[in-house]
Coordinates of C-alpha atoms and ligand atoms in Angstrom, one line a residue:
X1399 CA -53.5 74.7 194.9
X1400 CA -53.9 77.8 196.3
X1401 CA -50.7 80.1 197.4
X1402 CA -50.6 80.5 200.8
X1403 CA -48.4 83.8 200.4
X1404 CA -50.2 86.9 201.6
X1405 CA -51.6 88.9 199.0
X1406 CA -50.8 87.1 196.2
X1407 CA -53.3 86.0 193.9
X1408 CA -52.6 84.1 190.9
X1409 CA -55.6 82.3 189.8
X1410 CA -59.1 83.9 189.7
X1411 CA -62.4 82.2 188.9
X1412 CA -65.5 84.2 188.1
X1413 CA -69.0 82.6 188.6
X1414 CA -71.0 83.9 185.7
X1415 CA -70.2 84.5 182.2
X1416 CA -72.7 87.2 181.5
X1417 CA -73.1 90.8 180.9
X1418 CA -70.9 91.7 183.9
X1419 CA -68.6 88.4 184.5
X1420 CA -67.7 88.4 180.6
X1421 CA -66.4 92.0 179.9
X1422 CA -65.2 92.7 183.5
X1423 CA -62.8 89.6 183.6
X1424 CA -61.9 90.3 179.8
X1425 CA -60.3 93.8 180.9
X1426 CA -59.0 92.0 184.1
X1427 CA -57.4 89.5 181.8
X1428 CA -56.0 92.5 179.7
X1429 CA -54.7 94.5 182.7
X1430 CA -53.5 91.3 184.5
X1431 CA -51.2 89.4 182.1
X1432 CA -49.6 87.3 185.0
X1433 CA -53.1 85.9 186.3
X1434 CA -55.1 83.1 185.0
X1435 CA -58.6 84.1 184.8
X1436 CA -61.5 81.5 184.5
X1437 CA -64.9 82.5 184.0
X1438 CA -67.4 79.6 184.4
X1439 CA -71.2 79.4 184.1
X1440 CA -73.9 76.6 184.5
X1441 CA -75.1 77.5 180.8
X1442 CA -73.5 75.4 178.3
X1443 CA -74.8 77.4 175.3
X1444 CA -73.3 80.5 176.9
X1445 CA -69.9 79.0 177.4
X1446 CA -70.0 77.5 174.0
X1447 CA -70.5 80.9 172.5
X1448 CA -67.8 82.7 174.5
X1449 CA -65.6 79.8 173.0
X1450 CA -67.0 80.1 169.6
X1451 CA -64.3 80.7 167.0
X1452 CA -66.6 82.9 165.1
X1453 CA -66.2 86.2 167.1
X1454 CA -69.2 87.4 166.0
X1455 CA -71.1 84.9 168.0
X1456 CA -70.4 86.1 171.3
X1457 CA -73.2 86.0 173.7
X1458 CA -72.5 89.8 174.6
X1459 CA -72.0 92.5 172.3
X1460 CA -69.9 95.3 173.6
X1461 CA -67.6 97.7 171.4
X1462 CA -64.2 96.4 171.6
X1463 CA -64.9 93.3 173.7
X1464 CA -64.6 90.9 170.7
X1465 CA -60.9 92.4 170.2
X1466 CA -60.0 91.7 173.9
X1467 CA -61.4 88.1 174.1
X1468 CA -59.2 87.5 170.6
X1469 CA -56.2 88.6 172.1
X1470 CA -56.5 87.0 175.8
X1471 CA -58.6 83.9 175.0
X1472 CA -57.0 80.5 176.0
X1473 CA -54.0 82.5 177.0
X1474 CA -54.5 84.1 180.4
X1475 CA -58.6 84.2 180.1
X1476 CA -60.7 80.8 179.9
X1477 CA -64.4 80.0 179.6
X1478 CA -65.7 76.7 180.7
X1479 CA -68.6 74.8 182.6
X1480 CA -65.9 73.0 184.8
X1481 CA -67.2 74.9 187.9
X1482 CA -65.5 72.5 190.4
X1483 CA -61.9 72.5 189.2
X1484 CA -62.1 76.3 188.6
X1485 CA -63.2 76.9 192.2
X1486 CA -60.5 74.6 193.6
X1487 CA -57.8 76.4 191.9
X1488 CA -58.7 79.8 192.6
X1489 CA -57.4 82.0 195.1
X1490 CA -59.9 84.8 194.5
X1491 CA -63.7 83.9 193.4
X1492 CA -65.9 86.8 191.6
X1493 CA -69.6 86.2 192.1
X1494 CA -71.3 87.6 189.1
X1495 CA -74.4 85.7 189.0
X1496 CA -78.2 86.8 188.1
X1497 CA -80.0 88.4 191.2
X1498 CA -83.3 89.3 189.6
X1499 CA -86.6 90.2 191.2
X1500 CA -88.3 87.3 192.9
X1501 CA -91.4 86.2 190.9
X1502 CA -92.9 84.3 193.6
X1503 CA -93.1 83.8 197.4
X1504 CA -92.7 86.2 200.3
X1505 CA -91.5 89.5 198.6
X1506 CA -92.5 88.6 195.1
X1507 CA -92.5 91.6 193.0
X1508 CA -90.0 93.5 195.1
X1509 CA -86.8 91.6 197.0
X1510 CA -84.1 90.1 195.2
X1511 CA -84.1 86.3 194.3
X1512 CA -80.8 85.0 195.5
X1513 CA -81.1 81.6 194.6
X1514 CA -78.2 81.9 192.2
X1515 CA -75.8 83.6 194.7
X1516 CA -76.9 81.0 197.0
X1517 CA -76.0 78.0 194.5
X1518 CA -72.8 79.6 193.7
X1519 CA -71.9 80.0 197.6
X1520 CA -72.7 76.2 198.1
X1521 CA -70.1 75.5 195.3
X1522 CA -67.7 77.3 196.6
X1523 CA -68.2 75.7 200.4
X1524 CA -68.1 72.4 198.7
X1525 CA -65.0 72.6 196.3
X1526 CA -62.7 75.6 197.8
X1527 CA -59.0 74.9 199.1
X1528 CA -57.1 76.7 201.0
X1529 CA -57.7 80.2 201.5
X1530 CA -60.2 82.1 199.2
X1531 CA -61.1 85.6 198.8
X1532 CA -64.7 85.7 197.9
X1533 CA -66.0 88.8 196.3
X1534 CA -69.7 89.7 195.6
X1535 CA -69.9 91.5 192.5
X1536 CA -73.5 90.7 191.7
X1537 CA -75.9 93.5 193.1
X1538 CA -77.5 92.4 195.9
X1539 CA -79.5 93.4 199.2
X1540 CA -77.6 95.0 202.0
X1541 CA -76.3 92.4 204.6
X1542 CA -76.0 89.5 201.9
X1543 CA -72.3 88.9 203.0
X1544 CA -73.6 87.8 206.2
X1545 CA -75.7 85.2 204.4
X1546 CA -72.5 84.3 202.6
X1547 CA -70.5 83.9 205.2
X1548 CA -72.7 81.7 207.3
X1549 CA -73.1 79.2 204.2
X1550 CA -69.8 79.1 204.0
X1551 CA -69.2 78.2 207.6
X1552 CA -71.8 75.9 208.2
X1553 CA -71.0 73.6 204.7
X1554 CA -68.1 71.0 204.7
X1555 CA -65.7 70.9 202.0
X1556 CA -66.3 67.4 199.8
X1557 CA -62.7 66.5 200.7
X1558 CA -62.8 66.1 204.4
X1559 CA -58.9 66.6 204.6
X1560 CA -58.7 70.1 203.1
X1561 CA -58.4 73.1 205.4
X1562 CA -60.0 76.2 203.8
X1563 CA -60.7 79.9 205.2
X1564 CA -62.6 82.6 203.4
X1565 CA -62.5 86.1 203.4
X1566 CA -65.9 87.7 201.8
X1567 CA -65.6 91.2 200.4
X1568 CA -68.3 93.0 198.5
X1569 CA -66.8 95.2 195.3
X1570 CA -70.1 96.0 193.1
X1571 CA -69.9 96.6 189.3
X1572 CA -70.9 99.9 188.1
X1573 CA -70.3 99.3 184.2
X1574 CA -72.9 100.7 182.0
X1575 CA -73.8 98.3 178.9
X1576 CA -72.6 99.9 175.7
X1577 CA -69.8 101.4 177.1
X1578 CA -68.8 98.6 179.3
X1579 CA -65.1 98.2 178.2
X1580 CA -64.7 102.0 178.6
X1581 CA -66.0 101.9 182.1
X1582 CA -64.1 98.8 183.1
X1583 CA -60.8 100.5 181.7
X1584 CA -61.5 104.1 183.2
X1585 CA -63.9 103.5 186.0
X1586 CA -65.0 106.5 188.2
X1587 CA -64.3 104.3 191.3
X1588 CA -63.9 101.0 192.4
X1589 CA -65.4 100.3 195.8
X1590 CA -64.3 97.6 198.2
X1591 CA -66.4 96.9 201.2
X1592 CA -65.0 94.5 203.9
X1593 CA -63.4 93.7 207.1
X1594 CA -60.4 91.6 206.2
X1595 CA -57.4 93.7 205.8
X1596 CA -55.3 91.4 203.7
X1597 CA -58.1 90.6 201.5
X1598 CA -58.7 94.2 200.6
X1599 CA -55.2 94.6 200.1
X1600 CA -55.0 91.6 197.9
X1601 CA -57.9 93.0 195.6
X1602 CA -56.4 96.5 195.6
X1603 CA -53.2 95.4 194.2
X1604 CA -55.2 93.8 191.3
X1605 CA -56.8 96.9 190.5
X1606 CA -54.1 99.4 191.1
X1607 CA -52.4 97.7 187.9
X1608 CA -54.8 100.1 186.0
X1609 CA -56.8 102.2 188.3
X1610 CA -55.1 105.3 190.4
X1611 CA -55.3 104.3 194.1
X1612 CA -57.3 107.5 194.7
X1613 CA -60.3 106.0 193.0
X1614 CA -60.3 103.0 195.1
X1615 CA -62.9 103.4 197.9
X1616 CA -62.9 101.3 200.8
X1617 CA -66.0 101.0 203.0
X1618 CA -67.6 98.6 205.3
X1619 CA -69.5 95.7 203.6
X1620 CA -72.9 97.1 204.2
X1621 CA -71.9 100.6 202.8
X1622 CA -70.3 98.8 199.7
X1623 CA -73.4 96.5 199.1
X1624 CA -76.1 99.4 199.7
X1625 CA -74.1 102.2 197.8
X1626 CA -74.8 100.0 194.6
X1627 CA -78.5 99.7 195.1
X1628 CA -78.5 103.7 195.9
X1629 CA -76.3 104.7 192.8
X1630 CA -78.8 103.3 190.6
X1631 CA -81.7 104.5 192.0
X1632 CA -80.2 108.1 191.9
X1633 CA -79.3 107.4 188.3
X1634 CA -83.1 106.1 187.6
X1635 CA -84.6 109.0 189.5
X1636 CA -83.0 111.6 187.3
X1637 CA -84.6 109.9 184.1
X1638 CA -87.7 110.0 185.9
X1639 CA -87.3 113.4 186.7
X1640 CA -86.4 114.4 183.0
X1641 CA -89.4 112.1 181.7
X1642 CA -91.5 113.9 184.0
X1643 CA -90.8 117.3 182.8
X1644 CA -90.6 115.9 179.0
X1645 CA -94.7 115.4 179.4
X1646 CA -95.0 119.0 180.9
X1647 CA -92.7 120.4 178.1
X1648 CA -95.2 119.1 175.3
X1649 CA -98.3 120.9 177.0
X1650 CA -96.9 124.3 177.9
X1651 CA -94.7 125.0 174.4
X1652 CA -91.2 124.5 176.5
X1653 CA -88.3 122.3 175.2
X1654 CA -86.9 119.5 177.1
X1655 CA -83.5 119.7 175.8
X1656 CA -83.3 123.6 176.7
X1657 CA -84.3 122.7 179.8
X1658 CA -81.8 120.0 180.3
X1659 CA -79.1 122.3 178.9
X1660 CA -80.1 125.0 181.3
X1661 CA -80.3 123.0 184.3
X1662 CA -77.4 121.0 183.5
X1663 CA -74.9 124.1 183.3
X1664 CA -75.7 124.2 187.2
X1665 CA -72.5 122.6 188.4
X1666 CA -74.7 121.2 191.5
X1667 CA -76.9 119.6 189.2
X1668 CA -74.3 118.4 186.4
X1669 CA -75.4 117.8 182.9
X1670 CA -75.3 113.7 182.7
X1671 CA -78.5 111.6 182.9
X1672 CA -80.8 114.5 181.7
X1673 CA -82.0 112.9 178.2
X1674 CA -85.6 112.4 178.0
X1675 CA -86.7 108.9 176.5
X1676 CA -89.6 106.3 176.2
X1677 CA -88.7 105.0 180.0
X1678 CA -85.4 103.6 181.2
X1679 CA -84.7 99.8 180.5
X1680 CA -82.2 97.3 181.4
X1681 CA -82.1 94.5 183.8
X1682 CA -81.1 96.8 186.8
X1683 CA -82.6 100.1 187.5
X1684 CA -86.1 98.6 188.0
X1685 CA -85.1 95.1 189.8
X1686 CA -82.6 97.6 192.2
X1687 CA -85.1 100.3 192.7
X1688 CA -87.8 97.5 193.7
X1689 CA -85.0 95.8 195.9
X1690 CA -84.5 99.2 197.8
X1691 CA -88.2 99.5 198.4
X1692 CA -88.6 96.3 199.8
X1693 CA -85.7 96.7 202.0
X1694 CA -87.1 100.0 203.1
X1695 CA -90.5 98.2 203.8
X1696 CA -88.6 95.4 205.6
X1697 CA -87.2 97.9 208.0
X1698 CA -90.5 99.8 208.6
X1699 CA -89.7 102.9 206.5
X1700 CA -92.9 103.0 204.6
X1701 CA -92.7 106.9 203.4
X1702 CA -89.1 106.3 202.2
X1703 CA -90.3 102.9 200.4
X1704 CA -93.0 105.1 198.6
X1705 CA -90.6 107.8 197.6
X1706 CA -88.5 105.4 195.8
X1707 CA -91.1 103.1 194.6
X1708 CA -92.7 106.6 192.6
X1709 CA -89.8 106.6 190.4
X1710 CA -91.1 103.1 188.7
X1711 CA -94.5 104.3 188.7
X1712 CA -93.5 107.3 186.8
X1713 CA -91.1 105.2 184.2
X1714 CA -94.3 102.5 183.7
X1715 CA -96.3 105.9 183.1
X1716 CA -94.1 107.3 180.4
X1717 CA -94.1 104.1 178.1
X1718 CA -97.8 103.9 178.1
X1719 CA -97.8 107.9 177.7
X1720 CA -95.9 107.2 174.3
X1721 CA -98.0 103.8 173.2
X1722 CA -101.0 105.9 174.0
X1723 CA -100.3 109.1 172.0
X1724 CA -98.8 107.3 168.8
X1725 CA -102.5 105.7 168.8
X1726 CA -104.1 109.1 169.2
X1727 CA -102.2 110.7 166.4
X1728 CA -103.0 108.1 164.1
X1729 CA -106.6 108.6 164.3
X1730 CA -107.0 106.8 167.4
X1731 CA -106.8 103.4 165.5
X1732 CA -103.5 101.7 164.5
X1733 CA -105.4 98.5 163.3
X1734 CA -103.8 97.3 160.2
X1735 CA -101.7 100.2 160.2
X1736 CA -97.7 99.5 159.0
X1737 CA -95.4 101.0 161.5
X1738 CA -91.8 100.8 161.4
X1739 CA -90.0 100.4 164.9
X1740 CA -86.5 101.4 164.9
X1741 CA -84.6 100.1 167.9
X1742 CA -85.4 97.2 170.3
X1743 CA -82.4 97.1 172.6
X1744 CA -83.1 99.2 175.9
X1745 CA -80.1 101.4 174.7
X1746 CA -77.7 101.5 171.8
X1747 CA -74.3 99.6 171.5
X1748 CA -75.8 96.5 173.1
X1749 CA -77.7 93.4 172.3
X1750 CA -79.5 93.4 175.9
X1751 CA -83.2 93.9 175.8
X1752 CA -84.0 93.4 179.3
X1753 CA -86.8 95.7 180.3
X1754 CA -86.4 97.6 177.1
X1755 CA -89.2 100.3 176.7
X1756 CA -89.4 98.9 173.1
X1757 CA -91.1 95.5 174.5
X1758 CA -94.0 97.2 176.1
X1759 CA -94.4 99.6 173.3
X1760 CA -94.5 97.0 170.7
X1761 CA -97.0 94.9 172.8
X1762 CA -99.2 98.0 173.1
X1763 CA -99.1 98.6 169.5
X1764 CA -99.7 95.0 168.3
X1765 CA -102.6 94.3 171.0
X1766 CA -104.1 97.5 169.0
X1767 CA -103.8 95.5 165.7
X1768 CA -100.7 97.4 164.4
X1769 CA -98.4 95.7 161.7
X1770 CA -94.9 96.3 163.2
X1771 CA -91.9 96.2 160.8
X1772 CA -89.0 95.9 163.6
X1773 CA -85.2 96.7 163.1
X1774 CA -82.1 96.7 165.5
X1775 CA -78.8 96.4 164.7
X1776 CA -77.8 93.9 167.2
X1777 CA -81.2 92.4 168.5
X1778 CA -81.9 89.0 167.0
X1779 CA -85.4 88.1 165.7
X1780 CA -85.5 85.1 168.0
X1781 CA -84.7 87.5 170.9
X1782 CA -87.8 89.8 169.8
X1783 CA -90.0 87.0 169.7
X1784 CA -89.1 85.6 172.9
X1785 CA -89.6 89.1 174.6
X1786 CA -92.7 89.7 173.0
X1787 CA -94.3 86.7 173.5
X1788 CA -95.6 86.6 169.9
X1789 CA -94.5 84.5 166.9
X1790 CA -92.9 86.7 164.0
X1791 CA -95.4 86.6 161.4
X1792 CA -94.0 85.2 157.5
X1793 CA -96.2 87.8 156.0
X1794 CA -97.6 90.6 157.8
X1795 CA -99.9 91.5 154.6
X1796 CA -101.9 88.4 155.2
X1797 CA -102.7 88.8 158.9
X1798 CA -105.8 90.5 159.9
X1799 CA -104.7 91.0 163.3
X1800 CA -101.8 92.8 165.0
X1801 CA -98.3 91.0 164.0
X1802 CA -94.7 92.0 163.5
X1803 CA -91.8 91.0 161.2
X1804 CA -88.0 91.7 161.7
X1805 CA -86.5 94.1 159.0
X1806 CA -83.0 94.7 157.6
X1807 CA -84.0 97.1 154.9
X1808 CA -85.2 100.3 156.4
X1809 CA -86.3 102.0 153.5
X1810 CA -87.9 99.2 151.9
X1811 CA -90.1 98.7 155.1
X1812 CA -91.0 102.5 155.3
X1813 CA -92.3 102.3 152.0
X1814 CA -96.1 102.7 152.3
X1815 CA -95.8 102.7 156.2
X1816 CA -98.0 105.2 158.2
X1817 CA -95.6 105.8 160.9
X1818 CA -91.8 105.4 162.2
X1819 CA -91.2 105.0 165.7
X1820 CA -87.7 105.6 166.9
X1821 CA -87.0 104.0 170.3
X1822 CA -83.0 103.5 170.6
X1823 CA -80.7 106.1 169.6
X1824 CA -78.4 104.0 167.6
X1825 CA -76.0 106.2 165.8
X1826 CA -76.6 104.5 162.7
X1827 CA -80.3 106.0 162.4
X1828 CA -78.8 109.7 162.8
X1829 CA -77.0 108.7 159.5
X1830 CA -80.0 107.7 157.4
X1831 CA -81.6 109.6 154.4
X1832 CA -84.5 110.8 156.2
X1833 CA -85.5 112.8 153.4
X1834 CA -86.1 109.7 150.8
X1835 CA -87.4 107.7 153.5
X1836 CA -90.4 110.1 154.7
X1837 CA -91.1 110.8 150.9
X1838 CA -92.5 106.9 150.4
X1839 CA -94.3 106.6 153.3
X1840 CA -98.2 106.8 153.0
X1841 CA -99.7 110.0 153.9
X1842 CA -100.6 111.4 156.4
X1843 CA -97.4 109.9 157.9
X1844 CA -96.0 110.1 161.4
X1845 CA -92.5 110.0 163.2
X1846 CA -92.4 109.5 166.7
X1847 CA -88.9 110.5 167.8
X1848 CA -88.5 109.2 171.5
X1849 CA -84.9 109.7 171.5
X1850 CA -84.4 113.1 169.4
X1851 CA -82.4 111.4 166.8
X1852 CA -83.7 113.6 163.7
X1853 CA -81.7 116.7 163.1
X1854 CA -83.5 119.6 162.4
X1855 CA -82.4 119.6 158.7
X1856 CA -83.7 116.1 158.3
X1857 CA -87.3 117.5 158.9
X1858 CA -87.2 120.2 156.6
X1859 CA -89.2 120.2 153.5
X1860 CA -91.0 116.7 154.2
X1861 CA -94.6 116.2 154.2
X1862 CA -94.7 114.4 157.6
X1863 CA -95.8 115.1 160.9
X1864 CA -93.3 115.1 163.5
X1865 CA -93.3 114.1 167.4
X1866 CA -90.3 114.7 169.3
X1867 CA -90.2 114.0 173.0
X1868 CA -90.5 116.8 175.3
X1869 CA -91.0 119.3 172.6
X1870 CA -93.6 121.7 173.2
X1871 CA -94.9 123.8 170.6
X1872 CA -95.8 127.7 170.8
X1873 CA -99.5 127.3 171.8
Ligands
NAD840 P1 -76.7 87.7 183.5 O1 -77.9 87.0 183.7 O2 -76.3 88.1 181.9 O3 -75.5 86.5 183.8 C1 -75.4 85.9 185.0 C2 -74.9 84.5 184.6 O4 -74.6 83.8 185.9 C3 -76.0 83.7 183.9 O5 -75.1 83.3 182.5 C4 -76.0 82.6 184.5 O6 -76.2 81.2 183.6 C5 -74.9 82.3 185.6 N1 -75.0 81.7 186.6 C6 -76.3 81.8 187.5 N2 -75.8 80.8 188.6 C7 -74.7 80.2 188.3 C8 -74.0 79.5 189.1 N3 -74.7 78.8 190.3 N4 -72.9 78.8 188.4 C9 -72.5 79.2 187.4 N5 -73.3 80.2 186.9 C10 -74.2 80.5 187.2 O7 -76.4 88.8 184.3 P2 -75.5 90.1 184.3 O8 -76.3 91.4 183.7 O9 -74.1 89.7 184.1 O10 -75.8 90.7 185.8 C11 -75.1 89.9 187.0 C12 -75.0 90.7 188.1 O11 -74.6 92.0 188.2 C13 -76.5 91.0 188.7 O12 -76.4 91.1 190.1 C14 -76.5 92.5 188.1 O13 -77.6 93.3 188.7 C15 -75.3 92.9 188.3 N6 -75.0 93.8 187.5 C16 -75.4 94.1 186.0 C17 -74.8 95.1 185.3 C18 -75.2 94.8 183.8 O14 -75.0 96.2 183.3 N7 -75.7 93.8 183.3 C19 -74.1 96.1 185.8 C20 -73.8 96.2 187.0 C21 -74.1 95.2 187.9
UGA841 C1 -76.8 101.4 184.6 C2 -76.0 102.1 185.5 O1 -75.7 103.5 184.6 C3 -74.6 101.3 185.6 O2 -73.8 102.5 186.4 C4 -74.8 100.2 186.6 O3 -73.8 99.5 186.9 C5 -75.6 99.2 185.7 O4 -77.2 99.8 185.6 C6 -76.3 98.1 186.4 O5 -76.3 98.2 187.7 O6 -76.8 97.3 185.7 P1 -77.4 100.4 182.1 O7 -78.7 100.1 182.5 O8 -76.0 99.6 181.4 O9 -76.4 101.1 183.2 O10 -77.2 101.7 181.3 P2 -77.4 103.4 181.6 O11 -76.6 104.1 180.9 O12 -77.6 103.6 182.8 O13 -79.0 103.3 180.7 C7 -80.3 102.7 181.5 C8 -81.3 103.1 180.8 O14 -81.5 104.5 180.9 C9 -81.7 103.0 179.4 O15 -82.8 102.5 178.9 C10 -81.2 104.7 178.8 O16 -82.0 104.8 177.5 C11 -81.8 105.4 179.9 N1 -81.4 106.8 179.7 C12 -80.1 107.0 180.2 C13 -82.1 107.8 179.7 O17 -83.5 107.6 179.3 N2 -81.8 109.0 179.7 C14 -80.5 109.2 180.2 O18 -80.2 110.5 180.1 C15 -79.8 108.1 180.6

């Protein structure tokens, strides 16, 4: 049952136990000890892993997450597949389900697929009881709240005697993976969009338990929904901008890190998000840009759509550029060459591989006949197999075609290898004994450092060729 008292929230349900639902509710539970929080999911396997006694088996890896789960799980934080009861009992429901790019039908390849948002809302409409505040935490196209309201108002409760009302708010999530717990504990801002002042106040009361009030911004629904897409578009734009300049540096003798440093000291530009790489990955930048492009086209703004679409074009080009240059430097053939890949996640400190540049670059190298030895401290071989769509080989030496194997011992893998390609800047890779690794490679050997991991002293007095992203040489 739900409290009728204005503003008071005692029970929260979060639909979606993924990279957002899990960590965001863990921090909410840590900061709101008087509130019971239930995270629900349709995936039994995911829920089983959130409840696993072996804390190393959580479905999401984030620094400091396991500690919070150990402290709050089964106290005021619960994970279950019992969606019906959790919705019934909740005063407030966060929708944190996936909103991927549509693969088929109208808008395929651009628009957001709202199947999972809609199914969550239909469940809420069926089981909610009394007054329920519903919060869109998933990233959605602008105007989705209107669809949610229509779905709620046109569907009856399964209990015909129950009276219920809804308040629909938007409060998008801005956490970045790998730093999710820090971002949730100390966010730059919290955005709340809506027109129901009581609902907004209830949510504000929760956030004010650990976030200064001046960081809680209130807007109308559409500004809040659109701000999320625009924030990701601006961040992605900076990466494509610096990646484009990395290519120009390489042919002119300029150095991209010096450029980032010099432009970043201009307060108006700022120093963040100016690191070049093998292309941005992650589940959101590309999908949110595509969605923005779709919305612009939908509203007839073709030039605006084209402008934002170019950021994705540049990102795809950057990945391909790196695959091609690896092949070129290795005498235009990688066939049967042994190449060690360091890093498969799309950024460090996460086990997430969605849209990781490593997937595309590894596929390119395998299709050119390379034998890859892939290492990542958090990504499992099963995940890599799924991402590459190519089975792991038992023994790459026996294969007469491109293949891959997961490795744990980097030094052993480097022995007689032709190249090492660094794709994710895990801190662990900076600490490797690069001198002894490079000594045992087959000559002439190459290191391709797409994340500027190696320090100048790592490269001194070795007989290896280096390519570092955005590093031009005097020509
Ligand atoms: P995810 O795929 O990791 O998790 C979504 C979960 O929702 C899945 O476990 C899925 O089984 C579950 N689900 C789907 N429909 C359901 C239903 N009807 N009932 C119960 N469970 C259901 O996705 P994510 O990375 O957590 O992203 C969620 C949303 O948050 C997306 O809109 C994304 O754009 C946005 N977002 C993601 C991040 C991020 O860093 N991953 C950051 C900010 C915003
Ligand atoms: C990004 C945003 O930073 C979050 O604010 C947002 O909430 C989230 O998307 C989302 O909506 O999902 P995330 O994708 O987890 O977070 O990670 P980022 O740190 O933004 O990195 C994204 C990609 O850009 C990574 O592949 C990273 O390696 C790359 N990147 C980032 C660079 O190549 N250079 C940089 O300077 C920064």
